[in-house]
mmCIF file of C-alpha atoms (C1' of nucleotides) in Angstrom:
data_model
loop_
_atom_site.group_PDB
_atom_site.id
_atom_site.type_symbol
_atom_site.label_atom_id
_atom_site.label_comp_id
_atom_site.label_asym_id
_atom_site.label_seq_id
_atom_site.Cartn_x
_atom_site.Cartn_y
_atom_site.Cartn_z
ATOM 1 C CA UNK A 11 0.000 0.000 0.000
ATOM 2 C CA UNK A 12 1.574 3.381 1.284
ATOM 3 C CA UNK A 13 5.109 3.275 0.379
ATOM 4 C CA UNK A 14 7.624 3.740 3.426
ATOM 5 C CA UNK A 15 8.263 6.955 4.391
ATOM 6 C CA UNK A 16 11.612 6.915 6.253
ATOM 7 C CA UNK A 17 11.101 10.255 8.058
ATOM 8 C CA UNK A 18 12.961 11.044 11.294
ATOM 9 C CA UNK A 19 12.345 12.948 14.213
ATOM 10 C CA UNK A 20 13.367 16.527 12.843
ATOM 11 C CA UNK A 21 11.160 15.796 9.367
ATOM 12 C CA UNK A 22 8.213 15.597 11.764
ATOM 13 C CA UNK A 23 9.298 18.212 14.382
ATOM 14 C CA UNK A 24 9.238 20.622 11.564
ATOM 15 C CA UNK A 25 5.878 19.762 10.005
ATOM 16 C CA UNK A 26 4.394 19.521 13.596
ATOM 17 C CA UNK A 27 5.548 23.000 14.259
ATOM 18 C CA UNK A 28 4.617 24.666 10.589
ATOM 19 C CA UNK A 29 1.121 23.240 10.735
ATOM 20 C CA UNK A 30 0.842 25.603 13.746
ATOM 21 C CA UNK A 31 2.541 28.467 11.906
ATOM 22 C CA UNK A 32 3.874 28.573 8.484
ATOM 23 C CA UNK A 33 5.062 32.048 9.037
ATOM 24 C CA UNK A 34 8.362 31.343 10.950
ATOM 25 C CA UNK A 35 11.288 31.879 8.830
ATOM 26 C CA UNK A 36 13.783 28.881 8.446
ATOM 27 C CA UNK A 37 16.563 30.586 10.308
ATOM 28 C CA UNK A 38 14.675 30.775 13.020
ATOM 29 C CA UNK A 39 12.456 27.721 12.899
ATOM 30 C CA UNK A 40 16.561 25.822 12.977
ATOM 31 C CA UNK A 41 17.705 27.896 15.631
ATOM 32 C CA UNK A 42 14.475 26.188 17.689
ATOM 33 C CA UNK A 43 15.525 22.627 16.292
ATOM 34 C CA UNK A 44 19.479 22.913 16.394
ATOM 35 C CA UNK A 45 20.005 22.794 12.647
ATOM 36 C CA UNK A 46 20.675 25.509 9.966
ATOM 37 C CA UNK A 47 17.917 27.288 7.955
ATOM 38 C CA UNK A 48 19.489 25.298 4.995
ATOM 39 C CA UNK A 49 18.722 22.415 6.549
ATOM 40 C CA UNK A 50 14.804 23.190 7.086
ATOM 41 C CA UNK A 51 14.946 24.167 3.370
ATOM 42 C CA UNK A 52 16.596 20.561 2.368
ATOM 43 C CA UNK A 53 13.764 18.964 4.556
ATOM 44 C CA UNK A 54 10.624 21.141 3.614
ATOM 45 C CA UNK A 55 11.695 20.361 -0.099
ATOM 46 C CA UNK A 56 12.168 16.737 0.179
ATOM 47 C CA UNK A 57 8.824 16.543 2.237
ATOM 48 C CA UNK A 58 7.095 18.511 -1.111
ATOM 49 C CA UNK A 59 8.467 16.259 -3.132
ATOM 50 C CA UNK A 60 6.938 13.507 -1.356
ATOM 51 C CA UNK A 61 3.522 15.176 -1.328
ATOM 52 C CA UNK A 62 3.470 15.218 1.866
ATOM 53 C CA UNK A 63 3.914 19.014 2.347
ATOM 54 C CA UNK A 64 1.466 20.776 -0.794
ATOM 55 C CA UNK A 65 1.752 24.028 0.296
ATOM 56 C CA UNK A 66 0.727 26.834 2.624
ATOM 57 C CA UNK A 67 -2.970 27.925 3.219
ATOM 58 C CA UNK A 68 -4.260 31.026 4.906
ATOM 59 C CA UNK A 69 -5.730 30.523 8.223
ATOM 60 C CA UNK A 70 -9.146 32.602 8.647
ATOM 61 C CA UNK A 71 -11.708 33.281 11.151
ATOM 62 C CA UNK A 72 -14.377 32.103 10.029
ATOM 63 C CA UNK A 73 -16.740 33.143 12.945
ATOM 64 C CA UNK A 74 -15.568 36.488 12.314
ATOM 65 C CA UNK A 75 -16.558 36.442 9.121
ATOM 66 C CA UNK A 76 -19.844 35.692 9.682
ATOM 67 C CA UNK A 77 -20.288 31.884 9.284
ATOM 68 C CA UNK A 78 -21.719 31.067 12.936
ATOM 69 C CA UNK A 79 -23.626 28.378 12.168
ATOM 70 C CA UNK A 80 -21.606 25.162 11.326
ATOM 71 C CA UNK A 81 -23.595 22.289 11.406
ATOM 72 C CA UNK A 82 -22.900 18.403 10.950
ATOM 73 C CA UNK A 83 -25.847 16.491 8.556
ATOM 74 C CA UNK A 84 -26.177 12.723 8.788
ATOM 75 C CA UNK A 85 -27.596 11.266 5.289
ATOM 76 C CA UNK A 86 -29.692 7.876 4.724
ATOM 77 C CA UNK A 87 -29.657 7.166 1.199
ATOM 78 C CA UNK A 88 -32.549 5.238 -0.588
ATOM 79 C CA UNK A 89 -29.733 3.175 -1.460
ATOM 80 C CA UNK A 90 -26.206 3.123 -0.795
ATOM 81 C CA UNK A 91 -25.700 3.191 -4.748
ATOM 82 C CA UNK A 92 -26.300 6.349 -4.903
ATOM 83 C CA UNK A 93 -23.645 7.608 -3.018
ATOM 84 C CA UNK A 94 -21.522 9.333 -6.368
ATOM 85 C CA UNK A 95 -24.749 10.794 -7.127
ATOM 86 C CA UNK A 96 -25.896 12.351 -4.346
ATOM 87 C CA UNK A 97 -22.332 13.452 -3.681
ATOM 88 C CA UNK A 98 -22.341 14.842 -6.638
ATOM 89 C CA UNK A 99 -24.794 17.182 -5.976
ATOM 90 C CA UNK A 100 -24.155 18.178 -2.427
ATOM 91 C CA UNK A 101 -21.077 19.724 -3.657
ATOM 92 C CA UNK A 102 -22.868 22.126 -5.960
ATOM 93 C CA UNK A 103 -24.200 23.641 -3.029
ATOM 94 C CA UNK A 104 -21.100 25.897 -1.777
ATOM 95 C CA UNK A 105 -22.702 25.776 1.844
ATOM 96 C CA UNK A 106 -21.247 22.372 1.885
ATOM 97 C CA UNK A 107 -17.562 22.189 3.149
ATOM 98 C CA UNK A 108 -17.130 18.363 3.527
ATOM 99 C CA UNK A 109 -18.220 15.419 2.816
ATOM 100 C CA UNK A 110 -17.635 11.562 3.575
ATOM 101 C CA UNK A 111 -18.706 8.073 3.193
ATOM 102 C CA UNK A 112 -19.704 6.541 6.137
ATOM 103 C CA UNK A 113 -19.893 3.280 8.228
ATOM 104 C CA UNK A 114 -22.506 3.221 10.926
ATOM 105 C CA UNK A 115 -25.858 5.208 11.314
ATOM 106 C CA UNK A 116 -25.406 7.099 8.249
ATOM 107 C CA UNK A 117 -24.252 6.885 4.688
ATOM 108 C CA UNK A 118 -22.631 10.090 4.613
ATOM 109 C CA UNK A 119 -21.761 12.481 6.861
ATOM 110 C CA UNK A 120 -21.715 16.125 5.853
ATOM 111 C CA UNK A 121 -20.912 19.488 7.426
ATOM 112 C CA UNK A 122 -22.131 22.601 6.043
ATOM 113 C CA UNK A 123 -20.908 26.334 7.030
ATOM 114 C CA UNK A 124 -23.591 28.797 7.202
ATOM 115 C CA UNK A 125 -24.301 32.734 8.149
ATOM 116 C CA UNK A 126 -27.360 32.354 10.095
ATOM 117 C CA UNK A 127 -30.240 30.015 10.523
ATOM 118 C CA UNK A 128 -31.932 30.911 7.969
ATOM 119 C CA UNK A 129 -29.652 29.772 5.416
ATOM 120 C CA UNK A 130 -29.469 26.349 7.084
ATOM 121 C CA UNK A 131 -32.772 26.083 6.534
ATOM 122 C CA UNK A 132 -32.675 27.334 3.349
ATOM 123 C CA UNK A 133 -29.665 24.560 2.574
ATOM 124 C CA UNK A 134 -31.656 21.414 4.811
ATOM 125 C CA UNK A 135 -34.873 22.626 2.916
ATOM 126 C CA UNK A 136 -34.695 23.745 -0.293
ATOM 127 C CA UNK A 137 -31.262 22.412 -1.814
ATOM 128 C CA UNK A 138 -31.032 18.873 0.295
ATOM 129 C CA UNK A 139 -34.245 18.067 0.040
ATOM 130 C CA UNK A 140 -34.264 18.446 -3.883
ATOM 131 C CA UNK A 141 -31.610 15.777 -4.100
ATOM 132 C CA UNK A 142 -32.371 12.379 -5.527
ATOM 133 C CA UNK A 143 -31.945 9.472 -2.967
ATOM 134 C CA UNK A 144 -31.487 11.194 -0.240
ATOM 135 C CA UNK A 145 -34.294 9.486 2.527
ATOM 136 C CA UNK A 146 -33.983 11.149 5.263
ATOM 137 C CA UNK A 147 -31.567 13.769 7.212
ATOM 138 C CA UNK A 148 -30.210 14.449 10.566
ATOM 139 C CA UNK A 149 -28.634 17.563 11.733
ATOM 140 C CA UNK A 150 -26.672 18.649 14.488
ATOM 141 C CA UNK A 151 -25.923 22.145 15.247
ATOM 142 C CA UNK A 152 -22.752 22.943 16.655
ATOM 143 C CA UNK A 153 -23.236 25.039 19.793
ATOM 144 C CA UNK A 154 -19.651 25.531 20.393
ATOM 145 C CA UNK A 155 -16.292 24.072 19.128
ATOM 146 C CA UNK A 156 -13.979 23.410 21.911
ATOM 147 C CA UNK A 157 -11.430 21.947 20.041
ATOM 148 C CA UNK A 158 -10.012 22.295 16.243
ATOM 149 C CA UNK A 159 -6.349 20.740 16.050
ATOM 150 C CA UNK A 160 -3.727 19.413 13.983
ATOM 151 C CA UNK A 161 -2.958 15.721 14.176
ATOM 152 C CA UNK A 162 0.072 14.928 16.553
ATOM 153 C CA UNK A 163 3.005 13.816 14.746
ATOM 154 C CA UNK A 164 5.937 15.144 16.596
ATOM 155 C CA UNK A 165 6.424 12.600 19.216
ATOM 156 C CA UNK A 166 6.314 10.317 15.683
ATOM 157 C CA UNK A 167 9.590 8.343 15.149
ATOM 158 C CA UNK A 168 9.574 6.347 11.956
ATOM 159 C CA UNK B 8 -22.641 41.212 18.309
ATOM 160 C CA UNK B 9 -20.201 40.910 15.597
ATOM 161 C CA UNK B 10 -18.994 44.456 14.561
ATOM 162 C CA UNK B 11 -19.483 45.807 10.960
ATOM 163 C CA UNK B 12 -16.969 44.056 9.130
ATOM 164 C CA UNK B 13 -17.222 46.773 5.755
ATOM 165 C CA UNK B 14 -14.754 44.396 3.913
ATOM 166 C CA UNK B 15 -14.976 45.054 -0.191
ATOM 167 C CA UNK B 16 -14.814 42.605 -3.240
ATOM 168 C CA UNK B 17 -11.277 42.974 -3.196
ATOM 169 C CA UNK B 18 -10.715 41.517 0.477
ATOM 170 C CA UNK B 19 -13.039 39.040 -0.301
ATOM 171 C CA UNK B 20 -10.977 37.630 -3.280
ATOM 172 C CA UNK B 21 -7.539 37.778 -1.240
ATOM 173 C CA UNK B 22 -8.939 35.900 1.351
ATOM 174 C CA UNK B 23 -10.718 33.359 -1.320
ATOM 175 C CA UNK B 24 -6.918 32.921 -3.238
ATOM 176 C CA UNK B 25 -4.841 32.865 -0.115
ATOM 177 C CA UNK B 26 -7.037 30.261 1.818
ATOM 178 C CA UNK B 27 -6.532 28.023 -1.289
ATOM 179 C CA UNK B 28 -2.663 29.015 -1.355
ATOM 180 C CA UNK B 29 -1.014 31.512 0.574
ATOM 181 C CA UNK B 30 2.250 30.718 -1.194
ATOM 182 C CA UNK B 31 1.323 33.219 -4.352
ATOM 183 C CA UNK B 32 3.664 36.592 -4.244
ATOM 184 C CA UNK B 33 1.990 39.769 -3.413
ATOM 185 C CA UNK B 34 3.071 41.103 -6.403
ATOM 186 C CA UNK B 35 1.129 38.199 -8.224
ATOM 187 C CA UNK B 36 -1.775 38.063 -6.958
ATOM 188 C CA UNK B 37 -1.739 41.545 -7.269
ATOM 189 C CA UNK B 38 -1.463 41.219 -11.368
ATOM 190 C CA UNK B 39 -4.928 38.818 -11.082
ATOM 191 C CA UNK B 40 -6.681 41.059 -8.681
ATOM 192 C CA UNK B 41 -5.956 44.329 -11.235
ATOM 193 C CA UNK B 42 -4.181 46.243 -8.148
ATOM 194 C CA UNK B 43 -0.366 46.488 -7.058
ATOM 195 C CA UNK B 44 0.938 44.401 -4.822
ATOM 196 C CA UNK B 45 1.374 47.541 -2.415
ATOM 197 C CA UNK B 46 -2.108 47.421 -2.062
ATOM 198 C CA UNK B 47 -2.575 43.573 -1.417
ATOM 199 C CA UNK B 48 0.237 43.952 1.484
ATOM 200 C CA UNK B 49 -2.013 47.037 2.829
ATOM 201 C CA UNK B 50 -5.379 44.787 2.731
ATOM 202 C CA UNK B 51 -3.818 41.561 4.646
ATOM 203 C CA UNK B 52 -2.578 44.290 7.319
ATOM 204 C CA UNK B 53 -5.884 45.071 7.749
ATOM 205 C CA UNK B 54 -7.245 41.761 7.841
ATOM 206 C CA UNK B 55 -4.211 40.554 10.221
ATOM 207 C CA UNK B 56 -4.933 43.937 12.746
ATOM 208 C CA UNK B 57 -9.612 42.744 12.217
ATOM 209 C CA UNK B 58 -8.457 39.434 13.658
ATOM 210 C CA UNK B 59 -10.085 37.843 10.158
ATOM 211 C CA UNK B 60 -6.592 36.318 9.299
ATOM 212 C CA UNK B 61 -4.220 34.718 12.108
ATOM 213 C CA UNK B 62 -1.639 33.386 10.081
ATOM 214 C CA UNK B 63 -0.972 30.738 7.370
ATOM 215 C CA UNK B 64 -0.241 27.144 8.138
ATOM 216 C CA UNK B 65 1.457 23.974 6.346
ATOM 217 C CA UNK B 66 -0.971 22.070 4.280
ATOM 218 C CA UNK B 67 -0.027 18.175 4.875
ATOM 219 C CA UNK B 68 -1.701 15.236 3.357
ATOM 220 C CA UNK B 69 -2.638 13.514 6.562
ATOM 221 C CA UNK B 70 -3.177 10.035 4.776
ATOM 222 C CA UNK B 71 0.627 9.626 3.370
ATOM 223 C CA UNK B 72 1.967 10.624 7.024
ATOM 224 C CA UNK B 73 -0.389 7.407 7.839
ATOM 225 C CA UNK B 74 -3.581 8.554 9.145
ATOM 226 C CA UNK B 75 -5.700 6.415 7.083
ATOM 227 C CA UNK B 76 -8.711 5.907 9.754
ATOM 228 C CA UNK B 77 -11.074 9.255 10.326
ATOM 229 C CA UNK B 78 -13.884 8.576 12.680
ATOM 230 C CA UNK B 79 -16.566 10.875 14.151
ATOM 231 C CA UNK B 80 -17.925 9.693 17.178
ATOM 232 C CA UNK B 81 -21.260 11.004 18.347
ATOM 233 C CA UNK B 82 -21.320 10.984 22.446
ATOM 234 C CA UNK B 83 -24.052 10.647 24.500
ATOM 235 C CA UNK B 84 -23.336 12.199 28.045
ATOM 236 C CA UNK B 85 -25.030 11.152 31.641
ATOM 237 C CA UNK B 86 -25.867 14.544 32.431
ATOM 238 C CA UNK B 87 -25.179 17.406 29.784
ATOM 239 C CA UNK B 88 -24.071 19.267 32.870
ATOM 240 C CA UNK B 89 -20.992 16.953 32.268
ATOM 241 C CA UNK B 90 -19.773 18.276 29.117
ATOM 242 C CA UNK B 91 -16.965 20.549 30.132
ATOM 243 C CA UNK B 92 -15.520 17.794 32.232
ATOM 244 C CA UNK B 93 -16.077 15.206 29.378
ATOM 245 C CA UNK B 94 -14.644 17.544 26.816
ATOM 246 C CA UNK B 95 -11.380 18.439 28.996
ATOM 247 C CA UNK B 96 -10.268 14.559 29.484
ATOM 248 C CA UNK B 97 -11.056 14.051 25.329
ATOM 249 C CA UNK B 98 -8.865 16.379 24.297
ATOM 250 C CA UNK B 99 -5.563 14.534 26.614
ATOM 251 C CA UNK B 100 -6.780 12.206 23.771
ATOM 252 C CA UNK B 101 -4.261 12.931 20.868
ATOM 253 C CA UNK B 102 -6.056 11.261 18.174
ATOM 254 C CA UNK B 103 -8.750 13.599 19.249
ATOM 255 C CA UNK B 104 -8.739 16.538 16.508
ATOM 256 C CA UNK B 105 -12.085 18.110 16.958
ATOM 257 C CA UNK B 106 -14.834 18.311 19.238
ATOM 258 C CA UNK B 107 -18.177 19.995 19.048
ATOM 259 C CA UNK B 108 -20.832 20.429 21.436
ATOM 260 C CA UNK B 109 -24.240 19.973 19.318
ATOM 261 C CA UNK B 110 -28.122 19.856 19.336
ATOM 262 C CA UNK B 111 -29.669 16.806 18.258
ATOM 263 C CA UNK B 112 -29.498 13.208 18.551
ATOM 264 C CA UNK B 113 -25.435 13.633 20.090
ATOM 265 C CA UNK B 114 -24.375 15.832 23.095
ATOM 266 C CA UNK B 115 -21.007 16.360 21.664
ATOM 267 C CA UNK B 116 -19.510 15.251 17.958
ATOM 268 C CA UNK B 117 -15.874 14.413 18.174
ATOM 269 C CA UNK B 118 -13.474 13.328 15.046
ATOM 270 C CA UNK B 119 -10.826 11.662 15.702
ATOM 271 C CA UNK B 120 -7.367 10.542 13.252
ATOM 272 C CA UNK B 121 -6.076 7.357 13.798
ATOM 273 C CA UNK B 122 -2.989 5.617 11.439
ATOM 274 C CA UNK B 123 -5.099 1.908 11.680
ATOM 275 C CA UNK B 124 -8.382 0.226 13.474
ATOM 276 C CA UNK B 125 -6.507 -1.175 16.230
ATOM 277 C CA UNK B 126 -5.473 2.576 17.673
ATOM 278 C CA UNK B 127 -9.441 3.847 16.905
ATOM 279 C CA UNK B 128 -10.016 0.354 18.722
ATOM 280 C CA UNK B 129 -7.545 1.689 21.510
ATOM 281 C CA UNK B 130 -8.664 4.977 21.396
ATOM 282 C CA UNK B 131 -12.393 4.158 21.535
ATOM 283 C CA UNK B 132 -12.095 1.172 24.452
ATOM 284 C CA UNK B 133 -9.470 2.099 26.364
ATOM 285 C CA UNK B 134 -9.534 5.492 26.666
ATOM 286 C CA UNK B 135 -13.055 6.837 25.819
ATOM 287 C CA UNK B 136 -14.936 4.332 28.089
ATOM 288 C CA UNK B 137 -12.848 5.396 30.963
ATOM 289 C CA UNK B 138 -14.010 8.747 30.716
ATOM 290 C CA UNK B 139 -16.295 9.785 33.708
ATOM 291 C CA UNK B 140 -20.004 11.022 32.515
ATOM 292 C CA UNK B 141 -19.856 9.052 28.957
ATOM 293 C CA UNK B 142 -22.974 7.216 28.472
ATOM 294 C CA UNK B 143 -22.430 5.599 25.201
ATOM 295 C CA UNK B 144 -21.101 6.395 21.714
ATOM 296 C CA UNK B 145 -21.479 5.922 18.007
ATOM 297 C CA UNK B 146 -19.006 5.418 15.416
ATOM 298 C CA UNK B 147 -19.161 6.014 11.857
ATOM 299 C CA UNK B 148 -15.782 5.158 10.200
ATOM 300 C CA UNK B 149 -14.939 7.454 7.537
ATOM 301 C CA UNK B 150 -14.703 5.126 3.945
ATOM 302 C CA UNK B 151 -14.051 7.640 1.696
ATOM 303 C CA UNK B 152 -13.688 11.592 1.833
ATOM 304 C CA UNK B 153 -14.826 12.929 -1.216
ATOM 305 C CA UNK B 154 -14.812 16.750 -0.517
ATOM 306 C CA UNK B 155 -12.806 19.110 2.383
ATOM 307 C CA UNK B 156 -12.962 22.655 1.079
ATOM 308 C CA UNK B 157 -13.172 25.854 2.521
ATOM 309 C CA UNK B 158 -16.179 28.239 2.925
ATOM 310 C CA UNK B 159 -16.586 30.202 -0.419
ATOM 311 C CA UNK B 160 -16.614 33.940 0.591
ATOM 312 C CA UNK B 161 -15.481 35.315 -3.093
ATOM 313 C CA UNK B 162 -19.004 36.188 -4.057
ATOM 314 C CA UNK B 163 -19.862 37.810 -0.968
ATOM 315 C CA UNK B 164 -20.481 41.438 -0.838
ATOM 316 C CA UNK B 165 -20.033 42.986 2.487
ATOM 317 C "C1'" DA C 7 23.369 15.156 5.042
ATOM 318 C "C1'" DT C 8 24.649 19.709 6.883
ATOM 319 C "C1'" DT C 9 26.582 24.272 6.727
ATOM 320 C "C1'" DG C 10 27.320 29.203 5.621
ATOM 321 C "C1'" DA C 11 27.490 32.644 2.301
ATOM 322 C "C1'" DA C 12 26.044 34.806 -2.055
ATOM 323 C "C1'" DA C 13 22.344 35.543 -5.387
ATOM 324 C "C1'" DG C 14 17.665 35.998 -6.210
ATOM 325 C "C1'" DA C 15 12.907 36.942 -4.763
ATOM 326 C "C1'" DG C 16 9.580 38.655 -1.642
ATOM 327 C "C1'" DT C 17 7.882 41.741 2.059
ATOM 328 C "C1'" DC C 18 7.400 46.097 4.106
ATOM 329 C "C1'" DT C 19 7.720 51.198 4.355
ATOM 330 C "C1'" DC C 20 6.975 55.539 2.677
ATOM 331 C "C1'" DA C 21 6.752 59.734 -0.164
ATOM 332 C "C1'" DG C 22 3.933 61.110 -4.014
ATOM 333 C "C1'" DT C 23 -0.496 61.085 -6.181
ATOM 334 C "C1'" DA D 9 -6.908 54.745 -0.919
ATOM 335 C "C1'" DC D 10 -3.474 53.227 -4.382
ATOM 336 C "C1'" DT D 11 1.156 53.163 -6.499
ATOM 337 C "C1'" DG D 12 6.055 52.314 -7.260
ATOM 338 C "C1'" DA D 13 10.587 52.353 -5.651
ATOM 339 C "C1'" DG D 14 14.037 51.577 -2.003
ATOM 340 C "C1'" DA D 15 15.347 49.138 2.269
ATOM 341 C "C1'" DC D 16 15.135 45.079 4.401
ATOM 342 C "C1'" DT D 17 14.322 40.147 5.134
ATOM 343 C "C1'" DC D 18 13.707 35.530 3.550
ATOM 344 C "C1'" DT D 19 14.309 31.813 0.274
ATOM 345 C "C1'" DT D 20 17.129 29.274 -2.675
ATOM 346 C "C1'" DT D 21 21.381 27.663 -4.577
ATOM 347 C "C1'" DC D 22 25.866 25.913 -4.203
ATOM 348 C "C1'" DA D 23 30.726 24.907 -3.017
ATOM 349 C "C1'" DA D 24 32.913 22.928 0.934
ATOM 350 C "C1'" DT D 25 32.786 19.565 4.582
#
DNA sequence: ATTGAAAGAGTCTCAGT
DNA sequence: ACTGAGACTCTTTCAAT
C-alpha cells in the first residue's frame, strides 16, 4: 500500500511546528531545532516532493466572518448506490464544506458552514431536500467548538 | 454582536486565493486582482490587525503521514451538565482533533485521526470508556472523503 | 546530510499622487 | 486609498565539509 516513508524525528518536528505556523522563517524555525535554515529548506523540499507538504494555506476566522452556524448532517440514502450521485450534488451547493462516506448510522456524513439560521434552513430545505436518494436527514448544530487541532506527529519516530 | 466588518470585493478575493494558497507573491496576486501588490500587502494588514486572518499554516496530506482511519464519534453524556468535564479529558486524547458540542441526537460530535483500526479500537475502548459522565457512543468510520474545502466567501459582498 | 554565504525573490515602508 | 521604488528580510542555490 503506502510506500515507506523513512522520516525522522526533525522531518516531523518541523511539520508539527509549521502546521501551527507557516510564518516562521527557516533561520529561526533551525535555531528552535538545532540545525541551519538550509537544513529546514533541504527537509521542507524533500517533504514537497513527497507530497506530503502541498503548500501553505491562509488561516481565517471564520466566525468572524460571519459563518456562525456550522452544522454536521447525517444522510440515509434510498440506497447506498447512490452515493456518487448524491455526492455529486451536495457539492454544488457551496454551503457544503465536507463530505464523507460513512460506516454506521449514516451513509454520509456532511458538514455545512452557514451565516445564520436561515440559510441552514434554506440549505436542509430547499437544496437537500431536492436531491435524488437522499431518505432522510439528521442535523446537528454545533453550539460551540472546543477543540479544532492538527494531528500529533511530533512525538512520531519512523 | 459581531462588529461591521465593511470588507470590499477585493478583500473578499484575497482571502478566497490565499485560503486556497497563501504561497502566491503579493506582487502576483496583485497582477490577477488588477491592483499592485502595495495594495494587497495594505489589505492583509488590515485583515491581520480585524483578527479575520491569524496566520498561514502547512498544508499536509494527513493520509501519506499514515492517518488512514477518520472517525466521528457522536457521544451521548449522563448529564449534559458533564460536558466541560467530558470535553477536557477528550482532548488529553491525541487522536482527538475536533470536538463539538451539538443539538440533536449527540451531546457532543468528536473526530478523531487514527494511522489503523486497532489505535481507533484503543482509542475508543481504552480510553473513551474510561471517561467519567460518557454514556455511550457511536461510530461512523470514515470510507471515503470525497470533498474538504473551505467556505466560499469570493461572491460575498459585504 | 549539513553548513554558511552569495544571489535571487519577496515583504514592508513611505513619499507622491 | 493606491502606487512604485528603495530598504530590508527571507528563500534558494551551491561549493565545501
Amino acid at each position: 500500500m503506502a510506500g515507506k516513508l523513512n522520516l525522522d524525528k526533525l522531518d516531523y518536528q518541523i511539520i508539527q511546528h509549521m502546521m501551527e505556523d507557516a510564518e516562521i522563517s527557516y533561520a529561526d524555525l533551525g535555531k528552535k531545532l538545532f540545525v541551519s535554515g538550509g537544513t529546514i529548506h533541504v527537509r521542507i523540499k524533500k517533504l514537497q516532493e513527497m507530497g506530503i507538504v502541498k503548500g501553505t494555506r491562509l488561516a481565517v476566522d471564520t466566525h468572524k466572518l460571519g459563518y456562525t452556524v456550522i452544522a454536521f448532517i447525517g444522510i440515509y440514502l434510498e440506497k447506498s448506490s447512490l452515493y456518487d450521485s448524491v455526492a455529486k450534488d451536495l457539492m454544488k451547493i457551496p454551503e457544503v464544506v465536507r463530505l464523507n462516506y460513512t460506516t454506521g448510522n449514516y451513509s454520509m456524513f456532511v458538514e455545512i458552514a452557514c451565516k445564520d439560521i436561515n440559510q441552514l434552513r434554506f440549505v436542509l430545505h430547499d437544496q437537500m431536500q431536492k436531491i435524488k436518494g437522499i431518505e432522510r436527514t439528521e442535523t446537528l448544530i454545533s453550539l460551540e467548538e472546543s477543540l479544532n487541532r492538527n494531528i500529533q506527529v511530533a512525538t512520531t519516530e519512523g
